[in-house]
């Protein structure tokens, strides 16, 4: 009998997870089925025993990444630090939670040859920016959150949280119009440039002329205007589809120890982007 896996969330109809994970199971030769299950927040308690306990493993998306934690027997260090779980392994009656979002981010940068140990400017201060800021600081980077004035309070709160949780982190925030100078890595953690509004960028091209590396968390389209412009100006640049696929790859490592050829993952990123376009 094939093992059963799924992604849970609400709403869940838009997810690319079944497409990506089915391909990963095929590549690893693991006999498994993978489906999307819509679970409303008020039904999580009921469906945990009814559905989730019977699965070999599952992924979690909004709005359950925090809500799932009290149901689990254990979570790993990164998941505990972020207070977020997006992957669960059920084995021997024990439910173990992980977060693979940070790993997906780091793997995507590694694939693109982009470093995190210099001046790292992160555009935005939401949940995605939070993950990236922590990871950059843990890699020895000097982090600057660039935000709009209306987000000043939120940025200040995030900076203070990180200063409370990490030892002497080099982090601050600024307003986007103040951004200048050489940047080792620029990270877009805002939705600016996402389909259908693909003809805009979160920063002016003059900023990109001073960037060595650029990462855009947006995965639709595959190459945003920010990515295209960064490459035109000589920067190493990578989009969010690579992060999306790599975090799925890390889920499979937790589930069954599977590893993959980089060329296969590269092809999967392109195919996933095409699948998204065809929908």
CSV table of N, CA and C in Angstrom, one decimal, residues 190-272:
chain,number,residue,atom,x,y,z
A,190,UNK,N,8.3,41.5,0.1
A,190,UNK,CA,7.0,42.2,-0.1
A,190,UNK,C,6.3,41.5,-1.3
A,191,UNK,N,5.0,41.8,-1.5
A,191,UNK,CA,4.3,41.3,-2.7
A,191,UNK,C,4.5,42.1,-4.0
A,192,UNK,N,5.3,43.2,-3.9
A,192,UNK,CA,5.4,44.1,-5.1
A,192,UNK,C,6.1,43.4,-6.2
A,193,UNK,N,5.4,43.3,-7.4
A,193,UNK,CA,5.9,42.6,-8.5
A,193,UNK,C,5.2,41.3,-8.8
A,194,UNK,N,4.3,40.9,-7.9
A,194,UNK,CA,3.6,39.6,-8.0
A,194,UNK,C,2.6,39.7,-9.1
A,195,UNK,N,2.3,38.6,-9.8
A,195,UNK,CA,1.2,38.6,-10.8
A,195,UNK,C,-0.1,38.9,-10.1
A,196,UNK,N,-0.9,39.7,-10.8
A,196,UNK,CA,-0.8,40.2,-12.1
A,196,UNK,C,-0.1,41.5,-12.3
A,197,UNK,N,0.4,42.1,-11.2
A,197,UNK,CA,1.0,43.4,-11.3
A,197,UNK,C,2.6,43.3,-11.5
A,198,UNK,N,2.9,42.7,-12.7
A,198,UNK,CA,4.3,42.3,-12.9
A,198,UNK,C,5.2,43.4,-13.4
A,199,UNK,N,4.7,44.6,-13.7
A,199,UNK,CA,5.5,45.6,-14.3
A,199,UNK,C,6.0,46.7,-13.3
A,200,UNK,N,6.0,46.2,-12.0
A,200,UNK,CA,6.5,47.1,-11.0
A,200,UNK,C,7.6,46.5,-10.2
A,201,UNK,N,8.5,47.3,-9.5
A,201,UNK,CA,9.5,46.8,-8.6
A,201,UNK,C,9.4,47.5,-7.3
A,202,UNK,N,9.9,46.8,-6.2
A,202,UNK,CA,9.8,47.5,-4.9
A,202,UNK,C,10.9,48.6,-4.7
A,203,UNK,N,11.9,48.6,-5.5
A,203,UNK,CA,13.0,49.6,-5.5
A,203,UNK,C,13.3,50.1,-6.9
A,204,UNK,N,14.0,51.3,-6.9
A,204,UNK,CA,14.4,51.8,-8.2
A,204,UNK,C,15.6,51.0,-8.8
A,205,UNK,N,15.8,51.1,-10.1
A,205,UNK,CA,16.9,50.4,-10.7
A,205,UNK,C,18.2,50.9,-10.2
A,206,UNK,N,18.3,52.1,-9.8
A,206,UNK,CA,19.6,52.7,-9.3
A,206,UNK,C,20.1,51.9,-8.0
A,207,UNK,N,19.2,51.4,-7.2
A,207,UNK,CA,19.5,50.6,-6.1
A,207,UNK,C,20.1,49.3,-6.5
A,208,UNK,N,19.5,48.7,-7.6
A,208,UNK,CA,20.0,47.4,-8.0
A,208,UNK,C,21.4,47.4,-8.7
A,209,UNK,N,21.8,48.6,-9.1
A,209,UNK,CA,23.1,48.8,-9.7
A,209,UNK,C,24.2,48.6,-8.6
A,210,UNK,N,23.8,48.7,-7.4
A,210,UNK,CA,24.8,48.5,-6.3
A,210,UNK,C,24.7,47.2,-5.5
A,211,UNK,N,23.9,46.3,-6.1
A,211,UNK,CA,23.7,45.0,-5.4
A,211,UNK,C,24.5,43.9,-6.1
A,212,UNK,N,25.1,43.1,-5.2
A,212,UNK,CA,25.9,41.9,-5.7
A,212,UNK,C,24.9,40.7,-5.9
A,213,UNK,N,23.9,40.6,-5.1
A,213,UNK,CA,23.0,39.5,-5.2
A,213,UNK,C,21.6,39.9,-4.8
A,214,UNK,N,20.6,39.3,-5.5
A,214,UNK,CA,19.2,39.7,-5.3
A,214,UNK,C,18.3,38.4,-5.2
A,215,UNK,N,17.5,38.4,-4.1
A,215,UNK,CA,16.6,37.2,-4.0
A,215,UNK,C,15.2,37.8,-3.9
A,216,UNK,N,14.2,37.3,-4.7
A,216,UNK,CA,12.8,37.7,-4.6
A,216,UNK,C,12.0,36.6,-4.2
A,217,UNK,N,11.3,36.7,-3.1
A,217,UNK,CA,10.5,35.6,-2.5
A,217,UNK,C,9.3,35.3,-3.4
A,218,UNK,N,8.9,36.2,-4.3
A,218,UNK,CA,7.8,36.0,-5.2
A,218,UNK,C,8.1,34.8,-6.2
A,219,UNK,N,7.1,33.9,-6.4
A,219,UNK,CA,7.4,32.8,-7.3
A,219,UNK,C,6.4,32.9,-8.5
A,220,UNK,N,5.5,33.9,-8.5
A,220,UNK,CA,4.6,34.0,-9.7
A,220,UNK,C,4.6,35.5,-10.1
A,221,UNK,N,5.4,35.9,-11.2
A,221,UNK,CA,6.0,35.0,-12.2
A,221,UNK,C,7.4,34.4,-11.7
A,222,UNK,N,7.9,33.5,-12.5
A,222,UNK,CA,9.1,32.8,-12.2
A,222,UNK,C,10.2,33.8,-12.1
A,223,UNK,N,10.3,34.7,-13.0
A,223,UNK,CA,11.3,35.8,-13.0
A,223,UNK,C,10.6,37.1,-13.0
A,224,UNK,N,10.6,37.8,-11.8
A,224,UNK,CA,9.9,39.1,-11.7
A,224,UNK,C,10.8,40.2,-12.4
A,225,UNK,N,10.2,41.3,-12.5
A,225,UNK,CA,10.9,42.5,-13.1
A,225,UNK,C,12.1,42.8,-12.3
A,226,UNK,N,12.0,42.6,-11.0
A,226,UNK,CA,13.2,42.8,-10.1
A,226,UNK,C,14.3,41.9,-10.4
A,227,UNK,N,14.0,40.6,-10.6
A,227,UNK,CA,15.0,39.6,-11.0
A,227,UNK,C,15.6,39.9,-12.3
A,228,UNK,N,14.8,40.2,-13.3
A,228,UNK,CA,15.3,40.5,-14.6
A,228,UNK,C,16.2,41.7,-14.6
A,229,UNK,N,15.8,42.8,-13.9
A,229,UNK,CA,16.6,44.0,-13.9
A,229,UNK,C,17.9,43.8,-13.1
A,230,UNK,N,17.9,43.0,-12.0
A,230,UNK,CA,19.1,42.7,-11.3
A,230,UNK,C,20.1,42.0,-12.1
A,231,UNK,N,19.6,41.0,-12.9
A,231,UNK,CA,20.5,40.3,-13.8
A,231,UNK,C,21.1,41.2,-14.9
A,232,UNK,N,20.3,42.1,-15.4
A,232,UNK,CA,20.7,43.0,-16.4
A,232,UNK,C,21.9,43.9,-15.9
A,233,UNK,N,21.8,44.2,-14.6
A,233,UNK,CA,22.9,45.0,-14.0
A,233,UNK,C,24.0,44.2,-13.4
A,234,UNK,N,24.1,42.9,-13.7
A,234,UNK,CA,25.2,42.1,-13.3
A,234,UNK,C,25.1,41.4,-12.0
A,235,UNK,N,24.0,41.4,-11.3
A,235,UNK,CA,23.9,40.8,-10.0
A,235,UNK,C,23.5,39.3,-10.2
A,236,UNK,N,23.9,38.5,-9.2
A,236,UNK,CA,23.3,37.1,-9.2
A,236,UNK,C,21.9,37.3,-8.6
A,237,UNK,N,20.9,36.6,-9.2
A,237,UNK,CA,19.5,36.8,-8.8
A,237,UNK,C,18.8,35.5,-8.9
A,238,UNK,N,17.8,35.3,-8.0
A,238,UNK,CA,17.0,34.1,-7.9
A,238,UNK,C,15.6,34.4,-7.4
A,239,UNK,N,14.6,33.7,-7.9
A,239,UNK,CA,13.2,34.0,-7.5
A,239,UNK,C,12.7,32.9,-6.5
A,240,UNK,N,11.5,33.2,-6.1
A,240,UNK,CA,10.9,32.4,-5.0
A,240,UNK,C,10.5,31.0,-5.3
A,241,UNK,N,10.4,30.7,-6.6
A,241,UNK,CA,10.0,29.3,-6.9
A,241,UNK,C,11.0,28.3,-6.4
A,242,UNK,N,12.3,28.7,-6.5
A,242,UNK,CA,13.4,27.8,-6.0
A,242,UNK,C,13.2,27.6,-4.5
A,243,UNK,N,12.9,28.6,-3.8
A,243,UNK,CA,12.7,28.5,-2.3
A,243,UNK,C,11.5,27.5,-2.1
A,244,UNK,N,10.4,27.7,-2.8
A,244,UNK,CA,9.2,26.9,-2.7
A,244,UNK,C,9.5,25.4,-2.9
A,245,UNK,N,10.2,25.1,-3.9
A,245,UNK,CA,10.5,23.7,-4.2
A,245,UNK,C,11.5,23.2,-3.2
A,246,UNK,N,12.6,23.9,-2.9
A,246,UNK,CA,13.6,23.4,-1.9
A,246,UNK,C,13.0,23.1,-0.6
A,247,UNK,N,12.1,24.0,-0.1
A,247,UNK,CA,11.5,23.7,1.2
A,247,UNK,C,10.7,22.4,1.1
A,248,UNK,N,10.1,22.1,0.0
A,248,UNK,CA,9.4,20.8,-0.2
A,248,UNK,C,10.4,19.6,-0.2
A,249,UNK,N,11.6,19.9,-0.8
A,249,UNK,CA,12.6,18.9,-0.8
A,249,UNK,C,13.0,18.5,0.6
A,250,UNK,N,13.2,19.5,1.4
A,250,UNK,CA,13.6,19.3,2.8
A,250,UNK,C,12.5,18.5,3.6
A,251,UNK,N,11.2,18.7,3.2
A,251,UNK,CA,10.2,17.9,3.8
A,251,UNK,C,10.4,16.4,3.6
A,252,UNK,N,10.8,16.1,2.3
A,252,UNK,CA,11.0,14.7,2.0
A,252,UNK,C,12.2,14.1,2.7
A,253,UNK,N,13.2,14.9,3.0
A,253,UNK,CA,14.3,14.4,3.8
A,253,UNK,C,13.8,14.1,5.2
A,254,UNK,N,13.0,14.9,5.8
A,254,UNK,CA,12.4,14.5,7.1
A,254,UNK,C,11.6,13.3,7.0
A,255,UNK,N,10.8,13.1,6.0
A,255,UNK,CA,9.9,12.0,5.9
A,255,UNK,C,10.6,10.7,5.6
A,256,UNK,N,11.5,10.7,4.7
A,256,UNK,CA,12.1,9.4,4.3
A,256,UNK,C,13.6,9.4,4.0
A,257,UNK,N,14.2,10.5,4.2
A,257,UNK,CA,15.7,10.6,4.0
A,257,UNK,C,16.0,10.9,2.5
A,258,UNK,N,15.1,11.2,1.7
A,258,UNK,CA,15.3,11.3,0.2
A,258,UNK,C,16.2,12.5,-0.1
A,259,UNK,N,17.1,12.4,-1.0
A,259,UNK,CA,17.9,13.5,-1.5
A,259,UNK,C,17.8,13.5,-3.0
A,260,UNK,N,18.1,14.6,-3.7
A,260,UNK,CA,17.8,14.8,-5.1
A,260,UNK,C,18.9,15.4,-5.8
A,261,UNK,N,19.0,15.2,-7.1
A,261,UNK,CA,19.9,15.8,-8.0
A,261,UNK,C,19.5,17.2,-8.3
A,262,UNK,N,20.5,18.2,-8.2
A,262,UNK,CA,20.1,19.6,-8.4
A,262,UNK,C,19.5,19.8,-9.8
A,263,UNK,N,19.9,19.1,-10.8
A,263,UNK,CA,19.3,19.3,-12.1
A,263,UNK,C,17.8,18.9,-12.1
A,264,UNK,N,17.5,17.9,-11.4
A,264,UNK,CA,16.1,17.5,-11.3
A,264,UNK,C,15.2,18.6,-10.6
A,265,UNK,N,15.8,19.2,-9.6
A,265,UNK,CA,15.1,20.3,-8.9
A,265,UNK,C,15.0,21.5,-9.7
A,266,UNK,N,16.0,21.8,-10.5
A,266,UNK,CA,16.0,22.9,-11.4
A,266,UNK,C,14.9,22.7,-12.4
A,267,UNK,N,14.7,21.5,-13.0
A,267,UNK,CA,13.7,21.2,-13.9
A,267,UNK,C,12.3,21.3,-13.3
A,268,UNK,N,12.2,20.9,-12.0
A,268,UNK,CA,10.9,20.9,-11.3
A,268,UNK,C,10.5,22.4,-11.1
A,269,UNK,N,11.4,23.3,-10.8
A,269,UNK,CA,11.1,24.7,-10.6
A,269,UNK,C,10.5,25.3,-11.9
A,270,UNK,N,11.1,24.9,-13.0
A,270,UNK,CA,10.6,25.4,-14.3
A,270,UNK,C,9.2,24.8,-14.6
A,271,UNK,N,9.0,23.5,-14.3
A,271,UNK,CA,7.7,22.9,-14.6
A,271,UNK,C,6.6,23.4,-13.6
A,272,UNK,N,7.0,23.7,-12.4
A,272,UNK,CA,6.0,24.2,-11.4
A,272,UNK,C,5.6,25.6,-11.9
